[in-house]
Every structure is written in C-alpha cells, then in structure tokens.
Amino acid sequence: MKNIPIKLAGMALFLNDNKDSFATADITLPNLTPMTTTVSGMGILGEVDLPDSGHYSSILLGINWRTIAKEAFALVGSSIKKLEIRGAFKEFDVSGTQFVTKAIKIVVTGVGKGIDLGTLAQNAETGTSNSVEVIYIKIFIEGENVFELDKFAYVSKVNGVDEQEDVRKALGLA
C-alpha cells in the first residue's frame, strides 16, 4: 500500500543561489495550463480543444509576505531571478505505521512582474505579495525530475518524457 500524504511540514526559499533562505508567509505555486488549439472540420462532430504539447499559458508564481519586507524588493525589476523552493512533506507509511518525510524541490527562473504592497492596518499583516513570470521551472520529488519546462529552449518534460525532442530536432536545436 502507498503512503498517505498528510501535509507540508516545512519549506525554504532561496534567491539566486544564496544559501540564506527568505522568511515568507507562503508561496502560491503556478497553474500549469497547456495552451490549446480548437480543431473542427470534416471527420469531427463539432469542435475539439486539443492541448498544444509543451506550450503553456503565462505561468505566474506568487510570494506572499506578512509585512513589507526588504527582501520583497529583490524580486522587483526586469533582471532574471532564480528561485529555489524546497519543501518537506509528511506522509504516513501504512505498512510500517510510521511517518516519513518526502522532499520536493522546485527551481524557477523568471522575471519580477511587480509587487503589491498590501494594506497597512494596526496589529495586522500587510498582505504584501510579489508575482514572478516563470520562464523556466523544474520540479523534483525525492530527487526525481517529474516536470521541466524551459520556454526559450523548447524543453518540456513530464515524468521523463521529452515532449519537444522532435521539435528541437526539426528546428536544428538538438
């Protein structure tokens, strides 16, 4: 029997390969929404929206802060940012009747799209947040690469399957 996922027990955020982590409120992970093409015509009853393999809509990552933090401004501006998000998931091992920890690592390269400074109210969090436009993302679970997308290098890999290998070959990029 498989483990039962319980919760995220801890996380850390690193910027530009710095070994000091940020203290944020939380991180809003991006939606990975494939772009689609609507196909209709002879042999099709109506229309079908088919995913365009490897092509994704704009991908936004959100970083939420408890207050207006100096570190939030490191994510503002047009320079490329590299983020590394690490997490420790707790799961319950049914066969061994014990808790186990699973690691997740998400590597993101992107550009800061802005900062929402939030609201100043006495004895309350500000709700400050950053948004980052993701141009590269790679997700590891227990060290295994489960997803990789590089929008500028025609790389889209899901569970080890390279969805764009034939396209790179056709374009002379591989």
Short mmCIF file of C-alpha atoms in Angstrom, two decimals:
data_model
loop_
_atom_site.label_atom_id
_atom_site.label_comp_id
_atom_site.label_asym_id
_atom_site.label_seq_id
_atom_site.Cartn_x
_atom_site.Cartn_y
_atom_site.Cartn_z
CA MET A 1 0.00 0.00 0.00
CA LYS A 2 1.18 3.52 -0.73
CA ASN A 3 1.87 6.22 1.82
CA ILE A 4 -0.91 8.58 2.80
CA PRO A 5 0.10 12.24 2.17
CA ILE A 6 -0.51 14.40 5.26
CA LYS A 7 0.92 17.94 4.94
CA LEU A 8 3.84 20.22 4.18
CA ALA A 9 5.95 20.11 7.33
CA GLY A 10 8.47 22.79 6.37
CA MET A 11 9.79 24.86 3.50
CA ALA A 12 12.60 27.18 2.48
CA LEU A 13 13.03 29.74 -0.31
CA PHE A 14 16.41 30.72 -1.74
CA LEU A 15 17.16 33.52 -4.24
CA ASN A 16 19.97 33.47 -6.84
CA ASP A 17 21.86 30.53 -5.26
CA ASN A 18 22.15 32.37 -1.92
CA LYS A 19 22.35 29.90 0.96
CA ASP A 20 20.27 32.14 3.27
CA SER A 21 16.56 31.43 3.00
CA PHE A 22 13.79 34.02 2.98
CA ALA A 23 11.08 34.10 5.64
CA THR A 24 7.84 34.46 3.69
CA ALA A 25 4.23 33.86 4.68
CA ASP A 26 3.62 31.41 1.86
CA ILE A 27 4.18 30.75 -1.83
CA THR A 28 1.42 30.44 -4.40
CA LEU A 29 2.63 27.86 -6.88
CA PRO A 30 1.77 28.38 -10.55
CA ASN A 31 -1.01 26.84 -12.57
CA LEU A 32 0.43 24.81 -15.44
CA THR A 33 -2.24 25.36 -18.08
CA PRO A 34 -1.50 23.94 -21.54
CA MET A 35 -2.43 26.12 -24.47
CA THR A 36 -4.97 24.55 -26.82
CA THR A 37 -5.97 24.64 -30.46
CA THR A 38 -9.61 24.32 -31.43
CA VAL A 39 -9.99 21.80 -34.23
CA SER A 40 -13.12 21.41 -36.35
CA GLY A 41 -13.98 20.22 -39.82
CA MET A 42 -14.53 17.07 -41.79
CA GLY A 43 -14.44 13.93 -39.65
CA ILE A 44 -15.09 15.83 -36.41
CA LEU A 45 -18.53 16.24 -34.91
CA GLY A 46 -18.34 19.84 -33.67
CA GLU A 47 -15.11 21.13 -32.12
CA VAL A 48 -12.31 19.67 -30.00
CA ASP A 49 -9.84 21.71 -27.95
CA LEU A 50 -6.57 19.78 -28.17
CA PRO A 51 -3.58 20.66 -25.99
CA ASP A 52 -0.51 22.03 -27.80
CA SER A 53 2.17 19.72 -26.41
CA GLY A 54 4.77 21.65 -24.42
CA HIS A 55 3.07 25.04 -24.83
CA TYR A 56 1.76 26.66 -21.65
CA SER A 57 -0.08 29.88 -20.93
CA SER A 58 1.63 32.57 -18.87
CA ILE A 59 2.94 31.00 -15.66
CA LEU A 60 2.88 33.11 -12.50
CA LEU A 61 4.44 32.31 -9.15
CA GLY A 62 3.29 34.32 -6.13
CA ILE A 63 5.25 35.04 -2.98
CA ASN A 64 3.27 36.36 -0.03
CA TRP A 65 4.81 38.25 2.87
CA ARG A 66 3.49 39.05 6.33
CA THR A 67 4.83 42.62 6.16
CA ILE A 68 6.56 44.89 3.68
CA ALA A 69 9.92 43.13 3.73
CA LYS A 70 13.15 44.43 2.24
CA GLU A 71 13.61 41.01 0.59
CA ALA A 72 10.41 41.52 -1.42
CA PHE A 73 12.14 44.27 -3.39
CA ALA A 74 14.85 41.82 -4.51
CA LEU A 75 12.12 40.32 -6.73
CA VAL A 76 11.22 43.63 -8.39
CA GLY A 77 12.79 44.79 -11.65
CA SER A 78 13.49 43.33 -15.05
CA SER A 79 16.56 41.23 -14.21
CA ILE A 80 16.26 37.45 -14.27
CA LYS A 81 15.72 35.87 -10.86
CA LYS A 82 16.47 32.28 -9.87
CA LEU A 83 14.41 30.83 -7.06
CA GLU A 84 14.77 27.50 -5.34
CA ILE A 85 11.84 26.34 -3.25
CA ARG A 86 12.37 23.33 -1.01
CA GLY A 87 9.72 21.53 0.96
CA ALA A 88 9.38 18.58 3.32
CA PHE A 89 6.12 16.65 3.03
CA LYS A 90 4.97 14.39 5.83
CA GLU A 91 3.35 11.13 4.82
CA PHE A 92 2.08 8.20 6.81
CA ASP A 93 3.55 4.83 5.90
CA VAL A 94 0.64 2.45 6.41
CA SER A 95 2.76 -0.71 6.17
CA GLY A 96 5.29 0.49 8.74
CA THR A 97 2.80 2.56 10.77
CA GLN A 98 5.18 5.49 10.94
CA PHE A 99 5.59 8.97 9.48
CA VAL A 100 8.07 9.52 6.66
CA THR A 101 9.38 12.72 5.10
CA LYS A 102 9.47 13.28 1.34
CA ALA A 103 11.45 16.08 -0.30
CA ILE A 104 10.25 18.39 -3.05
CA LYS A 105 12.41 20.93 -4.84
CA ILE A 106 11.12 23.47 -7.34
CA VAL A 107 13.64 25.50 -9.33
CA VAL A 108 12.26 28.60 -11.06
CA THR A 109 13.83 31.20 -13.29
CA GLY A 110 11.71 34.23 -14.01
CA VAL A 111 11.21 37.95 -14.09
CA GLY A 112 9.55 40.00 -11.37
CA LYS A 113 6.18 41.27 -12.59
CA GLY A 114 5.52 43.52 -9.65
CA ILE A 115 4.80 43.95 -6.00
CA ASP A 116 1.50 44.57 -4.24
CA LEU A 117 2.43 46.41 -1.06
CA GLY A 118 -0.82 45.40 0.64
CA THR A 119 -2.61 47.26 3.41
CA LEU A 120 -1.30 48.99 6.49
CA ALA A 121 -3.59 48.27 9.43
CA GLN A 122 -2.60 48.30 13.07
CA ASN A 123 -1.92 44.86 14.57
CA ALA A 124 -2.37 43.08 11.23
CA GLU A 125 -0.32 41.58 8.42
CA THR A 126 0.07 43.77 5.33
CA GLY A 127 -0.66 41.11 2.71
CA THR A 128 2.33 42.21 0.64
CA SER A 129 2.97 39.97 -2.38
CA ASN A 130 5.26 39.57 -5.37
CA SER A 131 4.48 37.95 -8.69
CA VAL A 132 7.11 36.33 -10.87
CA GLU A 133 6.64 35.42 -14.55
CA VAL A 134 8.11 31.93 -14.86
CA ILE A 135 10.20 31.21 -17.95
CA TYR A 136 11.81 28.04 -16.57
CA ILE A 137 10.57 25.58 -13.97
CA LYS A 138 11.84 22.18 -12.87
CA ILE A 139 10.17 20.07 -10.19
CA PHE A 140 11.86 17.23 -8.31
CA ILE A 141 10.10 14.84 -5.94
CA GLU A 142 12.51 12.74 -3.88
CA GLY A 143 15.26 13.74 -6.34
CA GLU A 144 13.34 12.54 -9.40
CA ASN A 145 12.64 15.09 -12.14
CA VAL A 146 8.85 14.97 -12.64
CA PHE A 147 8.37 18.19 -14.65
CA GLU A 148 10.62 20.57 -16.58
CA LEU A 149 9.64 23.47 -18.81
CA ASP A 150 12.03 25.92 -20.47
CA LYS A 151 10.01 28.25 -22.67
CA PHE A 152 13.02 29.68 -24.56
CA ALA A 153 14.86 26.38 -25.15
CA TYR A 154 11.89 24.29 -26.37
CA VAL A 155 12.12 21.92 -23.41
CA SER A 156 9.00 20.30 -21.97
CA LYS A 157 9.47 17.09 -19.99
CA VAL A 158 6.78 15.33 -17.99
CA ASN A 159 7.81 12.30 -15.90
CA GLY A 160 10.93 11.88 -18.04
CA VAL A 161 9.13 12.09 -21.40
CA ASP A 162 10.62 14.83 -23.61
CA GLU A 163 7.58 16.27 -25.41
CA GLN A 164 9.64 18.65 -27.58
CA GLU A 165 12.58 16.49 -28.68
CA ASP A 166 11.20 16.09 -32.22
CA VAL A 167 10.51 19.84 -32.48
CA ARG A 168 14.07 20.73 -31.41
CA LYS A 169 15.42 18.26 -33.98
CA ALA A 170 13.22 19.73 -36.73
CA LEU A 171 14.45 23.24 -35.84
CA GLY A 172 18.10 22.18 -35.73
CA LEU A 173 18.31 22.89 -31.98
CA ALA A 174 19.25 19.36 -30.91
#
